[in-house]
CSV table of C-alpha atoms in Angstrom, one decimal:
chain,number,residue,atom,x,y,z
A,265,UNK,CA,-49.4,-14.7,18.8
A,266,UNK,CA,-52.4,-17.1,18.8
A,267,UNK,CA,-53.9,-15.4,15.7
A,268,UNK,CA,-50.6,-15.7,13.9
A,269,UNK,CA,-50.4,-19.4,14.7
A,270,UNK,CA,-54.0,-19.9,13.5
A,271,UNK,CA,-53.3,-18.2,10.2
A,272,UNK,CA,-50.1,-20.3,9.7
A,273,UNK,CA,-51.9,-23.6,10.2
A,274,UNK,CA,-55.2,-22.6,8.6
A,275,UNK,CA,-56.3,-25.2,6.0
A,276,UNK,CA,-54.1,-27.9,7.5
A,277,UNK,CA,-56.0,-31.1,8.5
A,278,UNK,CA,-56.5,-31.3,12.2
A,279,UNK,CA,-55.3,-34.1,14.5
A,280,UNK,CA,-58.5,-36.1,14.1
A,281,UNK,CA,-57.9,-36.5,10.4
A,282,UNK,CA,-54.2,-37.4,10.8
A,283,UNK,CA,-53.9,-39.4,14.0
A,284,UNK,CA,-54.2,-43.2,13.8
A,285,UNK,CA,-55.9,-43.1,17.2
A,286,UNK,CA,-59.0,-41.4,15.8
A,287,UNK,CA,-60.4,-44.6,14.4
A,288,UNK,CA,-60.3,-46.3,17.8
A,289,UNK,CA,-61.4,-43.2,19.9
A,290,UNK,CA,-64.3,-45.0,21.4
A,291,UNK,CA,-62.0,-47.6,23.0
A,292,UNK,CA,-59.8,-44.9,24.4
A,293,UNK,CA,-62.5,-43.0,26.3
A,294,UNK,CA,-63.7,-44.4,29.7
A,295,UNK,CA,-67.5,-44.4,30.3
A,296,UNK,CA,-67.4,-41.7,32.9
A,297,UNK,CA,-65.2,-39.4,30.9
A,298,UNK,CA,-67.8,-36.6,30.7
A,299,UNK,CA,-68.2,-36.5,34.4
A,300,UNK,CA,-64.4,-36.6,35.0
A,301,UNK,CA,-63.8,-34.0,32.5
A,302,UNK,CA,-66.3,-31.6,34.0
A,303,UNK,CA,-64.8,-32.0,37.4
A,304,UNK,CA,-61.2,-31.6,36.2
A,305,UNK,CA,-62.3,-28.5,34.1
A,306,UNK,CA,-63.7,-26.8,37.2
A,307,UNK,CA,-60.7,-27.8,39.3
A,308,UNK,CA,-58.2,-26.4,36.7
A,309,UNK,CA,-60.3,-23.3,36.3
A,310,UNK,CA,-60.0,-22.6,40.1
A,311,UNK,CA,-56.3,-23.4,39.8
A,312,UNK,CA,-55.9,-20.8,37.0
A,313,UNK,CA,-57.6,-18.1,39.1
A,314,UNK,CA,-55.3,-18.6,42.1
A,315,UNK,CA,-52.1,-18.8,39.9
A,316,UNK,CA,-53.2,-15.7,38.1
A,317,UNK,CA,-53.6,-13.8,41.5
A,318,UNK,CA,-50.3,-15.2,42.7
A,319,UNK,CA,-48.6,-13.9,39.5
A,320,UNK,CA,-50.0,-10.5,40.1
A,321,UNK,CA,-48.7,-10.4,43.6
A,322,UNK,CA,-45.2,-11.5,42.6
A,323,UNK,CA,-45.3,-8.8,40.0
A,324,UNK,CA,-46.2,-6.2,42.6
A,325,UNK,CA,-43.4,-7.5,44.9
A,326,UNK,CA,-40.9,-7.2,42.0
A,327,UNK,CA,-42.2,-3.8,41.2
A,328,UNK,CA,-41.7,-2.6,44.8
A,329,UNK,CA,-38.1,-4.0,44.9
A,330,UNK,CA,-37.4,-2.0,41.6
A,331,UNK,CA,-38.9,1.1,43.2
A,332,UNK,CA,-36.9,0.6,46.4
A,333,UNK,CA,-33.8,0.4,44.2
A,334,UNK,CA,-34.6,3.7,42.6
A,335,UNK,CA,-35.4,5.3,46.0
A,336,UNK,CA,-32.1,4.1,47.6
A,337,UNK,CA,-30.2,5.5,44.6
A,338,UNK,CA,-31.8,8.9,45.0
A,339,UNK,CA,-31.1,8.7,48.7
A,340,UNK,CA,-27.4,8.1,47.9
A,341,UNK,CA,-27.4,11.0,45.5
A,342,UNK,CA,-28.8,13.4,48.0
A,343,UNK,CA,-26.3,12.3,50.6
A,344,UNK,CA,-23.5,12.9,48.1
A,345,UNK,CA,-25.0,16.3,47.4
A,346,UNK,CA,-24.9,17.2,51.1
A,347,UNK,CA,-21.4,15.9,51.6
A,348,UNK,CA,-20.2,17.9,48.6
A,349,UNK,CA,-21.5,21.2,50.1
A,350,UNK,CA,-18.7,23.7,49.4
A,351,UNK,CA,-20.2,26.6,51.4
A,352,UNK,CA,-18.1,27.0,54.5
A,353,UNK,CA,-19.9,27.0,57.8
A,354,UNK,CA,-18.7,30.0,59.8
A,355,UNK,CA,-18.3,30.3,63.6
A,356,UNK,CA,-21.1,32.9,63.4
A,357,UNK,CA,-23.5,30.2,62.1
A,358,UNK,CA,-22.3,27.3,64.1
A,359,UNK,CA,-21.6,28.9,67.4
A,360,UNK,CA,-20.1,26.3,69.7
A,361,UNK,CA,-21.7,23.4,67.8
A,362,UNK,CA,-19.2,22.4,64.9
A,363,UNK,CA,-20.9,19.1,64.1
A,364,UNK,CA,-21.7,19.9,60.6
A,365,UNK,CA,-18.2,19.6,59.0
A,366,UNK,CA,-17.7,16.2,60.7
A,367,UNK,CA,-21.2,15.0,59.7
A,368,UNK,CA,-20.8,16.2,56.1
A,369,UNK,CA,-17.6,14.3,55.8
A,370,UNK,CA,-19.2,11.1,57.0
A,371,UNK,CA,-22.2,11.3,54.7
A,372,UNK,CA,-20.0,10.6,51.7
A,373,UNK,CA,-19.1,7.2,53.1
A,374,UNK,CA,-22.7,6.4,54.0
A,375,UNK,CA,-23.8,7.4,50.5
A,376,UNK,CA,-21.6,4.6,49.1
A,377,UNK,CA,-23.6,2.1,51.2
A,378,UNK,CA,-26.9,3.4,50.0
A,379,UNK,CA,-25.8,3.0,46.5
A,380,UNK,CA,-25.0,-0.6,47.4
A,381,UNK,CA,-28.5,-0.9,48.8
A,382,UNK,CA,-29.9,0.3,45.5
A,383,UNK,CA,-27.9,-2.4,43.7
A,384,UNK,CA,-29.1,-5.1,46.1
A,385,UNK,CA,-32.8,-4.1,45.7
A,386,UNK,CA,-32.2,-4.1,41.9
A,387,UNK,CA,-30.8,-7.6,42.0
A,388,UNK,CA,-33.6,-8.7,44.2
A,389,UNK,CA,-36.2,-7.4,41.7
A,390,UNK,CA,-34.4,-9.2,38.9
A,391,UNK,CA,-34.1,-12.5,40.8
A,392,UNK,CA,-37.8,-12.5,41.8
A,393,UNK,CA,-38.9,-11.8,38.2
A,394,UNK,CA,-36.7,-14.5,36.7
A,395,UNK,CA,-36.9,-17.2,39.3
A,396,UNK,CA,-40.5,-16.8,40.4
A,397,UNK,CA,-42.4,-14.6,37.9
A,398,UNK,CA,-41.2,-16.6,34.9
A,399,UNK,CA,-42.2,-19.9,36.5
A,400,UNK,CA,-45.7,-18.7,37.3
A,401,UNK,CA,-46.0,-17.1,33.9
A,402,UNK,CA,-45.1,-20.5,32.2
A,403,UNK,CA,-47.6,-22.4,34.3
A,404,UNK,CA,-50.2,-19.8,33.7
A,405,UNK,CA,-49.8,-20.1,30.0
A,406,UNK,CA,-50.3,-23.9,30.2
A,407,UNK,CA,-53.5,-23.4,32.3
A,408,UNK,CA,-54.8,-20.7,29.9
A,409,UNK,CA,-54.2,-23.0,26.9
A,410,UNK,CA,-56.1,-25.8,28.7
A,411,UNK,CA,-59.0,-23.4,29.3
A,412,UNK,CA,-59.0,-22.4,25.6
A,413,UNK,CA,-59.0,-26.1,24.6
A,414,UNK,CA,-62.0,-26.8,26.8
A,415,UNK,CA,-63.9,-23.9,25.3
A,416,UNK,CA,-63.1,-25.1,21.8
A,417,UNK,CA,-64.4,-28.5,22.7
A,418,UNK,CA,-67.6,-27.2,24.3
A,419,UNK,CA,-68.4,-24.6,21.7
A,420,UNK,CA,-67.1,-26.5,18.7
A,421,UNK,CA,-67.1,-30.3,18.6
A,422,UNK,CA,-69.7,-30.8,21.3
A,423,UNK,CA,-72.0,-28.2,19.9
A,424,UNK,CA,-71.8,-29.5,16.4
A,425,UNK,CA,-72.5,-33.0,17.6
A,426,UNK,CA,-75.6,-31.9,19.5
A,427,UNK,CA,-76.9,-29.9,16.5
A,428,UNK,CA,-76.4,-32.9,14.2
A,429,UNK,CA,-78.4,-35.0,16.6
A,430,UNK,CA,-81.1,-32.4,16.7
A,431,UNK,CA,-81.2,-32.3,12.9
A,432,UNK,CA,-81.5,-36.1,12.7
A,433,UNK,CA,-84.4,-36.0,15.1
A,434,UNK,CA,-86.1,-33.4,12.9
A,435,UNK,CA,-85.6,-35.4,9.7
A,436,UNK,CA,-87.1,-38.5,11.4
A,437,UNK,CA,-90.1,-36.6,12.5
A,438,UNK,CA,-90.7,-35.4,8.9
A,439,UNK,CA,-90.3,-38.9,7.6
A,440,UNK,CA,-92.8,-40.3,10.2
A,441,UNK,CA,-95.3,-37.5,9.2
A,442,UNK,CA,-94.9,-38.2,5.5
A,443,UNK,CA,-95.4,-42.0,6.1
A,444,UNK,CA,-98.7,-41.4,8.0
A,445,UNK,CA,-100.1,-39.1,5.3
A,446,UNK,CA,-100.4,-42.0,2.8
A,447,UNK,CA,-98.9,-44.1,0.2
A,448,UNK,CA,-99.3,-42.0,-3.0
A,449,UNK,CA,-96.4,-41.5,-5.4
A,450,UNK,CA,-95.5,-38.0,-4.2
A,451,UNK,CA,-95.4,-39.1,-0.5
A,452,UNK,CA,-93.3,-42.2,-1.4
A,453,UNK,CA,-90.8,-39.9,-3.1
A,454,UNK,CA,-90.7,-37.7,0.0
A,455,UNK,CA,-90.1,-40.7,2.2
A,456,UNK,CA,-87.3,-41.9,0.0
A,457,UNK,CA,-85.7,-38.5,0.0
A,458,UNK,CA,-86.0,-38.3,3.8
A,459,UNK,CA,-84.5,-41.8,4.1
A,460,UNK,CA,-81.5,-40.7,2.0
A,461,UNK,CA,-81.0,-37.7,4.2
A,462,UNK,CA,-81.2,-39.8,7.3
A,463,UNK,CA,-78.5,-42.1,5.9
A,464,UNK,CA,-76.3,-39.2,5.1
A,465,UNK,CA,-77.0,-37.5,8.4
A,466,UNK,CA,-76.3,-40.8,10.3
A,467,UNK,CA,-72.8,-40.9,8.7
A,468,UNK,CA,-72.2,-37.3,9.6
A,469,UNK,CA,-73.3,-38.0,13.2
A,470,UNK,CA,-71.0,-41.0,13.4
A,471,UNK,CA,-68.1,-38.9,12.3
A,472,UNK,CA,-69.0,-36.2,14.8
A,473,UNK,CA,-69.4,-38.7,17.5
A,474,UNK,CA,-65.9,-40.1,16.8
A,475,UNK,CA,-64.5,-36.6,16.7
A,476,UNK,CA,-66.1,-35.8,20.0
A,477,UNK,CA,-64.7,-39.0,21.5
A,478,UNK,CA,-61.3,-38.2,20.1
A,479,UNK,CA,-61.5,-34.7,21.5
A,480,UNK,CA,-62.4,-36.1,24.9
A,481,UNK,CA,-59.3,-38.4,24.7
A,482,UNK,CA,-57.1,-35.4,23.9
A,483,UNK,CA,-58.6,-33.5,26.7
A,484,UNK,CA,-57.8,-36.4,29.1
A,485,UNK,CA,-54.1,-36.3,27.9
A,486,UNK,CA,-54.0,-32.5,28.3
A,487,UNK,CA,-55.5,-32.8,31.8
A,488,UNK,CA,-52.8,-35.3,32.7
A,489,UNK,CA,-50.2,-32.9,31.2
A,490,UNK,CA,-51.4,-30.2,33.6
A,491,UNK,CA,-51.1,-32.6,36.6
A,492,UNK,CA,-47.6,-33.7,35.4
A,493,UNK,CA,-46.6,-30.0,35.7
A,494,UNK,CA,-48.3,-29.2,39.0
A,495,UNK,CA,-45.0,-29.8,40.8
A,496,UNK,CA,-44.0,-26.4,39.3
A,497,UNK,CA,-46.0,-24.9,42.2
A,498,UNK,CA,-43.7,-26.4,44.8
A,499,UNK,CA,-40.6,-25.5,42.7
A,500,UNK,CA,-41.9,-21.9,42.5
A,501,UNK,CA,-42.4,-21.8,46.2
A,502,UNK,CA,-38.9,-23.0,46.9
A,503,UNK,CA,-37.4,-20.6,44.4
A,504,UNK,CA,-39.5,-17.7,46.0
A,505,UNK,CA,-38.3,-18.6,49.5
A,506,UNK,CA,-34.7,-18.9,48.4
A,507,UNK,CA,-34.9,-15.6,46.4
A,508,UNK,CA,-36.3,-13.7,49.4
A,509,UNK,CA,-33.9,-15.3,51.9
A,510,UNK,CA,-30.9,-14.4,49.7
A,511,UNK,CA,-32.1,-10.9,48.9
A,512,UNK,CA,-33.0,-9.9,52.5
A,513,UNK,CA,-29.8,-11.4,53.7
A,514,UNK,CA,-27.7,-9.3,51.3
A,515,UNK,CA,-29.8,-6.2,52.2
A,516,UNK,CA,-29.4,-6.9,55.9
A,517,UNK,CA,-25.7,-7.1,55.5
A,518,UNK,CA,-25.5,-3.7,53.9
A,519,UNK,CA,-27.7,-2.2,56.7
A,520,UNK,CA,-25.4,-3.7,59.2
A,521,UNK,CA,-22.5,-2.0,57.5
A,522,UNK,CA,-24.4,1.3,57.6
A,523,UNK,CA,-25.2,1.2,61.4
A,524,UNK,CA,-21.7,1.7,62.7
A,525,UNK,CA,-21.0,4.4,60.2
A,526,UNK,CA,-24.2,6.2,61.1
A,527,UNK,CA,-23.3,5.9,64.8
A,528,UNK,CA,-19.9,7.3,64.2
A,529,UNK,CA,-21.5,10.6,63.0
A,530,UNK,CA,-22.9,11.1,66.5
A,531,UNK,CA,-20.0,9.7,68.5
A,532,UNK,CA,-17.6,12.1,66.9
A,533,UNK,CA,-19.8,14.9,68.1
A,534,UNK,CA,-21.0,13.4,71.3
A,535,UNK,CA,-19.5,16.0,73.5
A,536,UNK,CA,-20.8,18.8,71.3
A,537,UNK,CA,-24.4,17.4,71.5
A,538,UNK,CA,-24.2,17.1,75.3
A,539,UNK,CA,-22.9,20.7,75.8
A,540,UNK,CA,-25.5,23.5,75.7
A,541,UNK,CA,-25.5,25.6,72.5
A,542,UNK,CA,-24.8,29.3,72.9
A,543,UNK,CA,-25.9,31.6,70.2
A,544,UNK,CA,-24.4,35.2,69.8
A,545,UNK,CA,-27.7,36.7,70.8
A,546,UNK,CA,-27.8,34.9,74.2
A,547,UNK,CA,-24.1,35.3,75.0
A,548,UNK,CA,-23.0,37.4,78.1
A,549,UNK,CA,-21.3,39.9,75.8
A,550,UNK,CA,-24.5,40.6,73.9
A,551,UNK,CA,-26.6,40.8,77.1
A,552,UNK,CA,-24.2,43.3,78.7
A,553,UNK,CA,-24.2,45.5,75.7
């Protein structure tokens, strides 16, 4: 996306050339701007690293909720499979313990609840992604854009300004050297040429200095924009807390509905579970024979 934007706006004059503030950039930039910018840049870089990690954690939580939804759905399908067993259990197989038909009938009801659990986990994953993940992603994009802006300033405008100053210093050294060598016509011509280059370079340096100051002013505005959006962190925490509270409350309610149905499976067969099981092989008839 960034490359497509660059291609679309390639060749269009930048903000320094079109903004009326560029001419007065020097008056807009406080004296300690460079120091303040360096401090803010490091602070926002640390902020980016933490938000990036938080975003990854939320993505993992969302992924686990989605996986829980899939697992609960598979659990429900297996319970339905068990409850739909059409193979009759004979007295030979069950002996005096006839719990299976009763349990099998109850599993179908519980399977419905596990399907509901699957829906709740799926809703939880969706809420977490939309309410929390999207907020963090938006703030992360803003921080990334700020980082890119800082890099463009340091690698572009600031570097060009420093290179221009270095070039000016080299030209002045050459002029001084030519002046010291004598006053013949050839040396006079060299000095005049160097003076012309110095004048031209000084004009370029002034433009670059104004561009650098204007860039620092823009960076200050962008830094303030980041701080204006920092409350997104508290909004995200509130959304995360509410999302988790709602999700686990709904999931808890389904589990509370499952508990009595699961208990009813054993209560219906409580007497059978307490009585000793007797297999045909250990019955008195088989022993006497």
